[in-house]
Tab-separated table of N, CA and C in Angstrom:
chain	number	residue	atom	x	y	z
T	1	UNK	N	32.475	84.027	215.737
T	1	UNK	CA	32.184	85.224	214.960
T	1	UNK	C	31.604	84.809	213.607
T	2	UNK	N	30.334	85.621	213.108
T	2	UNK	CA	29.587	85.368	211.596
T	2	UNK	C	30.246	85.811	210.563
T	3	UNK	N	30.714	85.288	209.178
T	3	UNK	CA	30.583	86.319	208.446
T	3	UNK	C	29.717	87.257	207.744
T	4	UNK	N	29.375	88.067	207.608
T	4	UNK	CA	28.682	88.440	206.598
T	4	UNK	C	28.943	89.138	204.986
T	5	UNK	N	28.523	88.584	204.526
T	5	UNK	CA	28.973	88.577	202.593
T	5	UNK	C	27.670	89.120	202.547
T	6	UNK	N	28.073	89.929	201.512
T	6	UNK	CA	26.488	90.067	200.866
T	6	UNK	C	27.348	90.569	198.966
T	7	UNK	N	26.818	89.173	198.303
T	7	UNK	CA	27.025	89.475	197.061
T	7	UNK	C	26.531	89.967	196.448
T	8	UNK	N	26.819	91.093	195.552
T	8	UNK	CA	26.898	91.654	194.447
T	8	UNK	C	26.381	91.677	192.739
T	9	UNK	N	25.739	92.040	192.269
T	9	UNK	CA	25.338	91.566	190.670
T	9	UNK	C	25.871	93.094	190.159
T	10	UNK	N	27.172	92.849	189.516
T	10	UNK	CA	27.910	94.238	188.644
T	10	UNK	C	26.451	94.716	187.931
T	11	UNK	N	25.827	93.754	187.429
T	11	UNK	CA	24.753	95.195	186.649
T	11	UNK	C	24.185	95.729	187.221
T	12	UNK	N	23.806	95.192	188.342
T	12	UNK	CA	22.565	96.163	189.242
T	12	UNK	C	23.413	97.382	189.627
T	13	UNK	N	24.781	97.216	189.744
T	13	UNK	CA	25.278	98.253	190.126
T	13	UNK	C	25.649	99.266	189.437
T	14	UNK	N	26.589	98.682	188.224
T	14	UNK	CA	26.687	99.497	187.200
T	14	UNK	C	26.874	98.695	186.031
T	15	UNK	N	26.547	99.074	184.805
T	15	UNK	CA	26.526	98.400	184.052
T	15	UNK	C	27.758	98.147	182.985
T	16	UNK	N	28.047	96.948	182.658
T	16	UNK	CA	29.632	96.521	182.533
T	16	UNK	C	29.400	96.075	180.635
T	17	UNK	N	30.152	97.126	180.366
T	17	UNK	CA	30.167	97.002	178.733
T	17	UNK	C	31.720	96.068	178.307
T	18	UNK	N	31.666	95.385	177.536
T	18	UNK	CA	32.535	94.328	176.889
T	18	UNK	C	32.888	95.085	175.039
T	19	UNK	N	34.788	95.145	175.914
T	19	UNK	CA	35.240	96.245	174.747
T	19	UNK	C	35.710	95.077	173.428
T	20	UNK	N	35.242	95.310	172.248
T	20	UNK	CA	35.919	94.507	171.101
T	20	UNK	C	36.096	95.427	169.829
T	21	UNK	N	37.282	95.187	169.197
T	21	UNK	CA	37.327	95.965	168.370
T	21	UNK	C	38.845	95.349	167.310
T	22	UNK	N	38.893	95.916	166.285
T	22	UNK	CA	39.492	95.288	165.001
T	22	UNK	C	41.211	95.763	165.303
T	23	UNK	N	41.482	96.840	166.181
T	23	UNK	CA	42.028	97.296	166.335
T	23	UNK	C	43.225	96.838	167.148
T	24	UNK	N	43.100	95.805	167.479
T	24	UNK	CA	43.958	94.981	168.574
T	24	UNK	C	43.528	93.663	168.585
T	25	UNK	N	44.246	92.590	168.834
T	25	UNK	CA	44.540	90.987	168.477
T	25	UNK	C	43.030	90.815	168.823
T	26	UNK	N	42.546	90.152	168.411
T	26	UNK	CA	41.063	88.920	168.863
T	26	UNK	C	41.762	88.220	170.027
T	27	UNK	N	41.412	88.275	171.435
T	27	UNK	CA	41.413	86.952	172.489
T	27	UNK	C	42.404	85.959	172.000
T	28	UNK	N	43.054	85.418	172.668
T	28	UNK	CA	44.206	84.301	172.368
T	28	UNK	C	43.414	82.841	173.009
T	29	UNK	N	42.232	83.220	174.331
T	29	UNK	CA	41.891	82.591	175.180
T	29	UNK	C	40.766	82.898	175.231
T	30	UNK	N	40.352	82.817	176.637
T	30	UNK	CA	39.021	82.900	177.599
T	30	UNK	C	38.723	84.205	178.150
T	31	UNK	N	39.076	85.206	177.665
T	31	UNK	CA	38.749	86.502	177.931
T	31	UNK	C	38.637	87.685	176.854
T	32	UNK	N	37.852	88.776	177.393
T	32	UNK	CA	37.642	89.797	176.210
T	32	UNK	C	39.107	91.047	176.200
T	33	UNK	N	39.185	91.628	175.094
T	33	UNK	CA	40.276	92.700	175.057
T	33	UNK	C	39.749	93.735	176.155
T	34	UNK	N	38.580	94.146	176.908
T	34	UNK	CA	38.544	94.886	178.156
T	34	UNK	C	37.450	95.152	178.448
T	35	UNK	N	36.875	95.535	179.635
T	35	UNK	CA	35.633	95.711	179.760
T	35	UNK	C	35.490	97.052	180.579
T	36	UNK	N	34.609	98.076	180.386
T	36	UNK	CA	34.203	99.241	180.787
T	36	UNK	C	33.140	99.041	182.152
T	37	UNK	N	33.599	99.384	183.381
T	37	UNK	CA	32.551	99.397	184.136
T	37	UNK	C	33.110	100.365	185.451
T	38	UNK	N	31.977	101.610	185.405
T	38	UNK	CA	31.598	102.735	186.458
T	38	UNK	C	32.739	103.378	186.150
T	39	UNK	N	33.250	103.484	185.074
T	39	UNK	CA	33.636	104.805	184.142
T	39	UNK	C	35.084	104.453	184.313
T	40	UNK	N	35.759	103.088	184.215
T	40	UNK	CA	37.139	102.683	184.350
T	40	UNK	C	37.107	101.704	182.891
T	41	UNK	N	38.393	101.815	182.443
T	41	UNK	CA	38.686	100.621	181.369
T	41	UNK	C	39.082	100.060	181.740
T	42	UNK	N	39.486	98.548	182.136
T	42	UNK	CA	39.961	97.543	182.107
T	42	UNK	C	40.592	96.648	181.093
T	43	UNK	N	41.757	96.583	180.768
T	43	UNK	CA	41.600	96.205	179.152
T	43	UNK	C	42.781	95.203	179.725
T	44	UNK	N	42.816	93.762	179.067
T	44	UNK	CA	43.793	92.978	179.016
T	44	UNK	C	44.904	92.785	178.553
T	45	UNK	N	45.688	92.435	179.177
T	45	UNK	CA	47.322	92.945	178.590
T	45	UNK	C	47.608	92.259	177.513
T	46	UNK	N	47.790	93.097	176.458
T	46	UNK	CA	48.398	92.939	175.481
T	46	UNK	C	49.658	92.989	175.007
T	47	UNK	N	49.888	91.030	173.482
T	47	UNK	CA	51.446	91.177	173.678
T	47	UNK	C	51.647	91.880	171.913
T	48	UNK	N	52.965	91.490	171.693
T	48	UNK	CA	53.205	92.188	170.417
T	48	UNK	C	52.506	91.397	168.957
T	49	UNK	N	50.796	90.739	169.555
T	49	UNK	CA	50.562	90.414	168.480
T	49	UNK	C	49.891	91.500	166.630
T	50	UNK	N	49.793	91.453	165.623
T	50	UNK	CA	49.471	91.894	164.923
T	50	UNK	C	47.727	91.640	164.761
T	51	UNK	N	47.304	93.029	165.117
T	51	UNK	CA	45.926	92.438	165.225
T	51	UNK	C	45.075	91.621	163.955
T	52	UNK	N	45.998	91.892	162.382
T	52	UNK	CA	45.283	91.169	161.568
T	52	UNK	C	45.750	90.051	161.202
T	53	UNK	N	46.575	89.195	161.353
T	53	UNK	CA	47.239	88.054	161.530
T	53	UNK	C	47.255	87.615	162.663
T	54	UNK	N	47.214	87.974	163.804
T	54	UNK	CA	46.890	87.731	165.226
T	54	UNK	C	48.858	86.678	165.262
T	55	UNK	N	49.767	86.742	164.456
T	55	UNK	CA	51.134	86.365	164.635
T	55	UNK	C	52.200	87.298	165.109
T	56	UNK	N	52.654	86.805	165.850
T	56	UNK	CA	53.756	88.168	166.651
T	56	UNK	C	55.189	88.590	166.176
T	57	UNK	N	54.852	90.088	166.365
T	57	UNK	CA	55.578	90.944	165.516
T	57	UNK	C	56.957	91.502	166.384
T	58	UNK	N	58.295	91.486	165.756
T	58	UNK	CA	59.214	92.022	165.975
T	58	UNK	C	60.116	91.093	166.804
T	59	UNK	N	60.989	91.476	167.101
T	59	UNK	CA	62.216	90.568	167.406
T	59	UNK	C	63.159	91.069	168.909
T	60	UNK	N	62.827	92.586	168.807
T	60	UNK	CA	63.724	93.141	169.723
T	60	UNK	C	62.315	93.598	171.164
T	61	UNK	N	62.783	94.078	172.087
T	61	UNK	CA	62.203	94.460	172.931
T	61	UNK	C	61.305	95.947	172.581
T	62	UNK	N	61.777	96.904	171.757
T	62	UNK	CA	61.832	97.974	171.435
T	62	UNK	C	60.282	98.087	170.040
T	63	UNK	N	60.846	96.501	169.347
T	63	UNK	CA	59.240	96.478	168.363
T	63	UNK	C	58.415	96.041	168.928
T	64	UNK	N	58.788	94.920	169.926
T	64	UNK	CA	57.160	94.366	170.438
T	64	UNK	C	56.507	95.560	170.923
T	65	UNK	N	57.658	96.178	172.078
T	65	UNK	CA	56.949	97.718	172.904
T	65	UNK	C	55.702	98.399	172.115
T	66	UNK	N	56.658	98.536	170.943
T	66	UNK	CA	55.729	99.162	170.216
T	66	UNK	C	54.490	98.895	169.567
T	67	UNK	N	54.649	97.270	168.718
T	67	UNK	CA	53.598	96.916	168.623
T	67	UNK	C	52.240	96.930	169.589
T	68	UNK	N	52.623	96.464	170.962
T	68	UNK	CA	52.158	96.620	172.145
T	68	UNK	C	51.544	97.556	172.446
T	69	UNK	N	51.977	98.619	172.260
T	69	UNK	CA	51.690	99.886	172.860
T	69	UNK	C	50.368	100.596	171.625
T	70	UNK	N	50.964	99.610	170.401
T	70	UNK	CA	50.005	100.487	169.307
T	70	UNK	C	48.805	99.733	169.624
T	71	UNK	N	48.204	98.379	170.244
T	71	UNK	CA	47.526	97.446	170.659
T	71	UNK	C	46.472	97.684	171.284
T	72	UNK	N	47.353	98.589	172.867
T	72	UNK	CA	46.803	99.547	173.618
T	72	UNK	C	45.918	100.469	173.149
T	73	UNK	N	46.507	101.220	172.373
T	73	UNK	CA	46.008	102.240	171.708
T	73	UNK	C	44.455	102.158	170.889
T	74	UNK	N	44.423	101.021	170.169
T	74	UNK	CA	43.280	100.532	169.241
T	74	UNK	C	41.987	100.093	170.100
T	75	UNK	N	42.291	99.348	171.777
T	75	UNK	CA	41.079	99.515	172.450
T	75	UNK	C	40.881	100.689	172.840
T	76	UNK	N	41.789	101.455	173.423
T	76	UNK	CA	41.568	102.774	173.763
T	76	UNK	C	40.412	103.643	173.046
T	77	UNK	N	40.808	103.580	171.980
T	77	UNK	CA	39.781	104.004	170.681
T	77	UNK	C	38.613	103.530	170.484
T	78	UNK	N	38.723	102.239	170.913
T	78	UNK	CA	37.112	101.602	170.948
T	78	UNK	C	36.488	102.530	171.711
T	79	UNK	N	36.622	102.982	172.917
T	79	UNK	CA	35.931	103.572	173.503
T	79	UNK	C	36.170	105.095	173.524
T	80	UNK	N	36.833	105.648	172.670
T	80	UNK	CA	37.047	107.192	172.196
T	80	UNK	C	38.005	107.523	173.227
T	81	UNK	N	39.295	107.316	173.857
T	81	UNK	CA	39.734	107.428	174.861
T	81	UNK	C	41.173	107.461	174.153
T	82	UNK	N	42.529	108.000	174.897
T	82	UNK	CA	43.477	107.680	174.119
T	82	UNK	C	44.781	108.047	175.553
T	83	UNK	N	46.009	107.760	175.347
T	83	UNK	CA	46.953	107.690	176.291
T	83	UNK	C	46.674	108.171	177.700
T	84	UNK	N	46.263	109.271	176.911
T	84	UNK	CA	46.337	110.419	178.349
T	84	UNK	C	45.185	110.223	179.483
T	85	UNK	N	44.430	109.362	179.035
T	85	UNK	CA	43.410	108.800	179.983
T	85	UNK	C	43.858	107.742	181.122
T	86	UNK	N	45.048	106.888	180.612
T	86	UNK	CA	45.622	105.255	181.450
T	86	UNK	C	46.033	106.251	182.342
T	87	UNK	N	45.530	105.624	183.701
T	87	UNK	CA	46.049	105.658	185.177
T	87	UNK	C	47.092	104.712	185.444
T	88	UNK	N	46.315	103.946	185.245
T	88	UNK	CA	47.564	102.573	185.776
T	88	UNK	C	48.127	101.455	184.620
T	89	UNK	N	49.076	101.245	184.610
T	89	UNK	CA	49.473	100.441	183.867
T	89	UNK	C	50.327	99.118	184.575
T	90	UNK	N	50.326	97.907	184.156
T	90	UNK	CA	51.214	96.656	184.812
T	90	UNK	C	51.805	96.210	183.347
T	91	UNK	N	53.283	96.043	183.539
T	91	UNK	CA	54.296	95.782	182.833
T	91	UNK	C	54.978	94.769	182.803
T	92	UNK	N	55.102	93.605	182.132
T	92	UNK	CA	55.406	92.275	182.371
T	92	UNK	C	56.717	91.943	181.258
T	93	UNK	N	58.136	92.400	181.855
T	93	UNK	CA	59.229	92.059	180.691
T	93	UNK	C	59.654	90.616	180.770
T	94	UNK	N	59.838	89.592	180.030
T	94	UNK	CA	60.804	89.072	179.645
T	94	UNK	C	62.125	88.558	180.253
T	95	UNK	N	62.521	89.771	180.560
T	95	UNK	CA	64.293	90.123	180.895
T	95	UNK	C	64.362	91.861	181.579
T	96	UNK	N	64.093	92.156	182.725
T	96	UNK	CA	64.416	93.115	183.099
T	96	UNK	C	65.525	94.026	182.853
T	97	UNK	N	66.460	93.109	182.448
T	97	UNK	CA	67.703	93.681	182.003
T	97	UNK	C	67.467	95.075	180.457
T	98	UNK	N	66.274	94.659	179.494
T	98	UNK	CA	65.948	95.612	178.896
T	98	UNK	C	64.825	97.051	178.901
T	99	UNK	N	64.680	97.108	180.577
T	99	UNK	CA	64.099	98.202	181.246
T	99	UNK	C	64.115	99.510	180.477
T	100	UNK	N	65.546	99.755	180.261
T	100	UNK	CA	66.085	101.195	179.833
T	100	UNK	C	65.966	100.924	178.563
T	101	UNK	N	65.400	100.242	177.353
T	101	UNK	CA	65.230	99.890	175.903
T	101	UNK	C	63.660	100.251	175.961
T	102	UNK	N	63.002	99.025	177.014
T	102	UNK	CA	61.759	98.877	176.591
T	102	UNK	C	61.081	100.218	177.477
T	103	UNK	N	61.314	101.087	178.064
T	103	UNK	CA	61.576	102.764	178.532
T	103	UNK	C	61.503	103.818	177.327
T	104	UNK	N	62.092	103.503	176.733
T	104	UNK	CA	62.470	104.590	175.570
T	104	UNK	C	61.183	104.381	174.632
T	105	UNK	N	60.725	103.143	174.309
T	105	UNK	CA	59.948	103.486	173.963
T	105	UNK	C	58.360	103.609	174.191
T	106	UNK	N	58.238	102.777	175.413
T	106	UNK	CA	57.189	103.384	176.087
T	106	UNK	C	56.579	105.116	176.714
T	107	UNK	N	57.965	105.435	176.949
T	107	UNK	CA	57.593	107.018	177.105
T	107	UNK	C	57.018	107.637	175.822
T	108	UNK	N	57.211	107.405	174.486
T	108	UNK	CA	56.822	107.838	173.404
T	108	UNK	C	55.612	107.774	173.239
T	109	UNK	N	54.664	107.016	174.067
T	109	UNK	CA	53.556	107.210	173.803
T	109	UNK	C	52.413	107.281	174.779
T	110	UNK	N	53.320	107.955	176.104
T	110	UNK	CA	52.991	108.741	177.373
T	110	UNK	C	53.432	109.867	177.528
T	111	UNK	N	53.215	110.741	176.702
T	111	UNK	CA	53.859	111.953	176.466
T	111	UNK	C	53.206	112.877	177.355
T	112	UNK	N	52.364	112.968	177.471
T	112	UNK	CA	51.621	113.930	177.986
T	112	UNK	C	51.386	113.699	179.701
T	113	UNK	N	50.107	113.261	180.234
T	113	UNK	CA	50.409	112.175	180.998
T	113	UNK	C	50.666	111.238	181.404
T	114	UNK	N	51.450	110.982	182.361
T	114	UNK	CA	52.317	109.307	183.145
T	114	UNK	C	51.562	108.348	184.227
T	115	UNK	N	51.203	107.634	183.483
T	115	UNK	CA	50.467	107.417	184.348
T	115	UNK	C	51.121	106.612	185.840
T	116	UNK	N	50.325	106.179	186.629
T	116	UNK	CA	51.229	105.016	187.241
T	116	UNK	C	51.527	103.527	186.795
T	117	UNK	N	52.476	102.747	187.151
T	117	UNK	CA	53.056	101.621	186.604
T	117	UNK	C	53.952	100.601	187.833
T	118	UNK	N	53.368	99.494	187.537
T	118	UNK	CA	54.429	98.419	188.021
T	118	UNK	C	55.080	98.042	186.916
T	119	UNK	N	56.125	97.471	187.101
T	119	UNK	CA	57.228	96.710	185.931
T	119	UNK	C	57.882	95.439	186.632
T	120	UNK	N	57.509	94.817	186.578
T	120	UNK	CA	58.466	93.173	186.577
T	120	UNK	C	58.691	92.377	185.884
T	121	UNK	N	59.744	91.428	186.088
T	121	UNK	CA	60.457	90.535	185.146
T	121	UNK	C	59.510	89.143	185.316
T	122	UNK	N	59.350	88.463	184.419
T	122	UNK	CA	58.294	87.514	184.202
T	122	UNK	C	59.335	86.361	183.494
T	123	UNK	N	58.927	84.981	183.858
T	123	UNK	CA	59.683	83.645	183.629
T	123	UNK	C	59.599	83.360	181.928
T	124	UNK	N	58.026	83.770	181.633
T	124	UNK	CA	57.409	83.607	180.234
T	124	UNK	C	56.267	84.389	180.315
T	125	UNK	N	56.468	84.864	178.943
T	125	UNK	CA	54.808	85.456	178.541
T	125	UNK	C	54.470	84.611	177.376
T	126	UNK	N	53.293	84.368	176.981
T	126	UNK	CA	52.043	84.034	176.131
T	126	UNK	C	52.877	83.758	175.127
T	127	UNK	N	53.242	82.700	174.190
T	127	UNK	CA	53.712	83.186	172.316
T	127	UNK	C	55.158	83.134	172.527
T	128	UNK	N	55.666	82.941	173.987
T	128	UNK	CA	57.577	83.707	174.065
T	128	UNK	C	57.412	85.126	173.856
T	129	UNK	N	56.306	86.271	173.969
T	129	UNK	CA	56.188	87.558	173.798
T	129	UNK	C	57.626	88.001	174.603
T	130	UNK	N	58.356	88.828	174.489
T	130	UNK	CA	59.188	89.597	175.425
T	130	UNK	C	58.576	90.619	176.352
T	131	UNK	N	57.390	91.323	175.886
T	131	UNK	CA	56.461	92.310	176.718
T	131	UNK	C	54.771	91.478	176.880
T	132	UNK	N	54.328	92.565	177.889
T	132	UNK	CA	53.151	92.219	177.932
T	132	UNK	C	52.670	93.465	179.045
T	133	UNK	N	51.726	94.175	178.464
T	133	UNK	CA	51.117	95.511	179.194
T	133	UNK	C	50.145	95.661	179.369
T	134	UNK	N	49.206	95.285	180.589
T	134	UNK	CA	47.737	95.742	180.880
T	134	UNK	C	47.646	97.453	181.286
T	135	UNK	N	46.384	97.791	181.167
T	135	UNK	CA	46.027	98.894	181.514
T	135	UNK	C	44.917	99.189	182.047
T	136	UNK	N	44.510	100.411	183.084
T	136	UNK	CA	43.508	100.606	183.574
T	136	UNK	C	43.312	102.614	182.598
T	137	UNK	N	41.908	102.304	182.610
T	137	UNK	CA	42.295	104.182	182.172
T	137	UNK	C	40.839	104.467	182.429
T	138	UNK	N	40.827	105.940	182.274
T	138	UNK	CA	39.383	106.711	183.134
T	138	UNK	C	38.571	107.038	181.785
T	139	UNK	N	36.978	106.736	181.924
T	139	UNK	CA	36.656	106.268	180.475
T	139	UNK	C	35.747	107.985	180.794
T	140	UNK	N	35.786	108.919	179.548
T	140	UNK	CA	35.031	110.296	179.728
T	140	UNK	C	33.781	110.371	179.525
């Protein structure tokens, strides 16, 4: 039996914009804070760094969240977009054991719509981060 592949060039198909903005950490690595392509965000999970010191903020599960979540928020904005847009989200704790902490305050800034979500417990994140949250969201 053949295979047949037939590859792909994302621009011919649609064209793939590269999100950067002041608003959330600069890259730690080899990748951009998210990229826009055929009307989806893609944005890389972000941990509780401070985007103007790019040094990580807070101590408990509950500040990184937040820092985190405010992180989220600042690409979001790059592209005029804001909570209620994330479909999907992937959730990377630390210690599962602070589910119902790092909960409380993630709902605070899914108020409106919820999107969907995985959540698992992770060996290490990036820095010793305790969180770490990618997102997908629908760009208008």
């Amino acid at each position: 039996m053949e295979n047949n592949v037939t590859k792909l060039d994302f621009q011919e198909v649609a064209p793939v914009y590269t999100v950067e903005t002041n608003e959330a950490p600069q890259a730690i690595g080899p990748y951009v804070q998210g990229k826009v392509v055929n009307g989806f965000l893609y944005a890389s999970g972000q941990i509780a760094l401070d985007p103007v010191t790019g040094e990580l903020v807070g101590e408990t599960i509950q500040e990184q969240t937040k820092q985190v979540l405010q992180n989220v928020g600042g690409i979001l904005r790059a592209v005029d977009l804001d909570y209620d847009q994330v479909i999907k989200t992937t959730c990377f704790l630390n210690d599962i054991g602070e589910f119902v902490e790092f909960n409380q305050v993630y709902e605070s800034f899914f108020t409106n719509e919820k999107p969907s979500r995985s959540c698992v417990e992770v060996a290490r994140l990036p820095k010793d981060a305790l969180v770490e949250v990618e997102i997908v969201a629908v760009v208008k």
